[in-house]
Short mmCIF file of C-alpha atoms in Angstrom, two decimals:
data_model
loop_
_atom_site.label_atom_id
_atom_site.label_comp_id
_atom_site.label_asym_id
_atom_site.label_seq_id
_atom_site.Cartn_x
_atom_site.Cartn_y
_atom_site.Cartn_z
CA MET A 247 -23.38 -15.53 1.31
CA SER A 248 -19.63 -15.49 0.82
CA PRO A 249 -17.65 -12.27 1.18
CA GLY A 250 -17.14 -10.12 -1.91
CA TRP A 251 -13.36 -10.21 -1.88
CA GLN A 252 -12.82 -9.19 -5.49
CA ALA A 253 -15.34 -6.33 -5.31
CA ALA A 254 -13.85 -5.02 -2.05
CA ILE A 255 -10.27 -5.13 -3.31
CA GLY A 256 -11.28 -3.72 -6.69
CA TYR A 257 -13.03 -0.82 -4.96
CA ALA A 258 -9.96 -0.14 -2.82
CA LEU A 259 -7.82 0.08 -5.94
CA VAL A 260 -10.04 2.03 -8.35
CA GLY A 261 -12.69 3.70 -6.19
CA GLU A 262 -15.69 2.29 -8.02
CA GLU A 263 -17.86 -0.72 -7.45
CA LEU A 264 -17.05 -3.22 -10.15
CA HIS A 265 -19.03 -6.35 -11.04
CA LEU A 266 -16.41 -9.08 -10.81
CA ASP A 267 -16.50 -12.85 -10.57
CA GLU A 268 -16.35 -13.87 -6.91
CA PRO A 269 -14.48 -17.12 -6.23
CA GLY A 270 -15.28 -16.85 -2.50
CA ARG A 271 -11.67 -16.11 -1.60
CA PRO A 272 -9.08 -13.51 -2.60
CA ASP A 273 -7.50 -14.27 -5.99
CA PRO A 274 -5.00 -11.48 -6.77
CA GLN A 275 -3.95 -12.83 -10.18
CA ALA A 276 -7.53 -13.26 -11.39
CA LEU A 277 -8.47 -9.83 -10.05
CA ALA A 278 -5.53 -8.18 -11.82
CA ALA A 279 -6.60 -9.86 -15.06
CA SER A 280 -10.25 -8.81 -14.54
CA LEU A 281 -9.23 -5.22 -13.83
CA ALA A 282 -7.11 -5.13 -16.99
CA THR A 283 -10.09 -6.44 -18.99
CA LEU A 284 -12.15 -3.54 -17.62
CA GLY A 285 -9.44 -1.05 -18.64
CA TRP A 286 -7.80 -0.79 -15.21
CA THR A 287 -4.26 -1.82 -16.06
CA GLY A 288 -1.53 -1.63 -13.44
CA GLU A 289 -0.30 1.60 -15.04
CA ARG A 290 -3.74 3.22 -14.91
CA VAL A 291 -4.26 2.20 -11.27
CA ARG A 292 -0.80 3.57 -10.43
CA ASP A 293 -1.63 6.88 -12.17
CA LEU A 294 -4.85 7.12 -10.16
CA ALA A 295 -2.94 6.44 -6.93
CA LEU A 296 -0.31 9.09 -7.72
CA THR A 297 -2.99 11.65 -8.62
CA ARG A 298 -4.84 11.03 -5.36
CA ALA A 299 -1.62 11.19 -3.34
CA ALA A 300 -0.66 14.49 -5.00
CA SER A 301 -4.10 15.87 -4.08
CA GLY A 302 -3.77 14.72 -0.48
CA LEU A 303 -6.52 12.12 -0.89
CA PRO A 304 -6.29 8.58 0.49
CA TRP A 305 -5.32 5.65 -1.65
CA PRO A 306 -6.18 2.81 -1.56
CA HIS A 307 -9.76 4.03 -1.33
CA PRO A 308 -11.58 3.31 1.93
CA VAL A 309 -13.86 0.35 1.21
CA PRO A 310 -17.53 0.89 2.12
CA PRO A 311 -18.83 -1.43 4.86
CA GLN A 312 -21.32 -3.20 2.58
CA LEU A 313 -18.49 -4.25 0.23
CA ARG A 314 -16.14 -5.47 2.94
CA GLN A 315 -18.78 -7.35 4.90
CA GLY A 316 -17.43 -10.80 5.72
CA CYS A 317 -13.86 -9.83 4.80
CA GLY A 318 -11.53 -9.79 7.79
CA ALA A 319 -9.44 -6.61 8.05
CA ALA A 320 -6.08 -8.38 8.11
CA GLN A 321 -7.08 -10.74 5.31
CA LEU A 322 -8.36 -7.84 3.23
CA SER A 323 -5.13 -5.92 3.79
CA ALA A 324 -3.01 -8.94 2.81
CA ALA A 325 -5.13 -9.61 -0.27
CA LEU A 326 -4.90 -5.95 -1.28
CA ALA A 327 -1.10 -6.05 -0.93
CA ALA A 328 -0.93 -9.23 -3.03
CA THR A 329 -3.14 -7.67 -5.71
CA ARG A 330 -1.01 -4.52 -5.74
CA ALA A 331 2.04 -6.74 -6.25
CA ALA A 332 0.26 -8.57 -9.09
CA LEU A 333 -0.39 -5.17 -10.71
CA GLY A 334 3.22 -4.06 -10.13
CA ILE A 335 2.26 -1.33 -7.63
CA THR A 336 4.09 -2.23 -4.44
CA THR A 337 5.32 1.34 -3.92
CA LEU A 338 4.24 4.61 -5.47
CA ASP A 339 7.67 6.18 -5.68
CA THR A 340 11.18 4.85 -5.39
CA ARG A 341 13.71 6.86 -3.48
CA PRO A 342 17.46 6.35 -3.25
CA PRO A 343 18.93 5.31 0.08
CA SER A 344 19.59 8.23 2.37
CA GLY A 345 23.20 9.33 2.57
CA ARG A 346 25.28 9.52 5.66
CA THR A 347 25.16 12.78 7.50
CA ALA A 348 28.10 14.40 9.23
CA LEU A 349 27.96 14.36 13.00
CA THR A 350 27.78 17.67 14.80
CA PRO A 351 30.53 18.49 17.33
CA ASP A 352 28.08 17.73 20.17
CA GLU A 353 27.29 14.30 18.73
CA VAL A 354 31.01 13.51 18.39
CA ARG A 355 31.57 14.56 22.01
CA LEU A 356 28.72 12.34 23.18
CA LEU A 357 30.12 9.38 21.28
CA ARG A 358 33.53 9.84 22.94
CA GLU A 359 32.07 10.00 26.43
CA VAL A 360 32.19 6.77 28.37
CA PRO A 361 30.93 6.08 31.87
CA PRO A 362 33.60 6.14 34.63
CA HIS A 363 33.28 2.39 35.19
CA HIS A 364 33.86 1.59 31.51
CA GLY A 365 37.53 0.77 32.09
CA SER A 366 38.99 2.69 29.15
#
């Protein structure tokens, strides 16, 4: 029996066991289309992820062993990432780049210090 890639990835994204066509390998584009057909659009999956994160719950959902049987951990992780990208959910929130911080007087002093053999 071939691994249930689509079911395992689908469960990780939505937290329910879905009956999906299994091509015998991960197919992120087909899975994204199947999820949308079942009402799990990228926006809905993102809303679920944000709700779980706000409640301190894990997302993606931990996949039960019977669903991930035959799916290698690294392959499953890569396929999940590709499916998230296909759904437009690579990150849950976008933050601006951090700004520069002013150095404290101690940090400035340490930057000016050079070893005696430095030659300056």
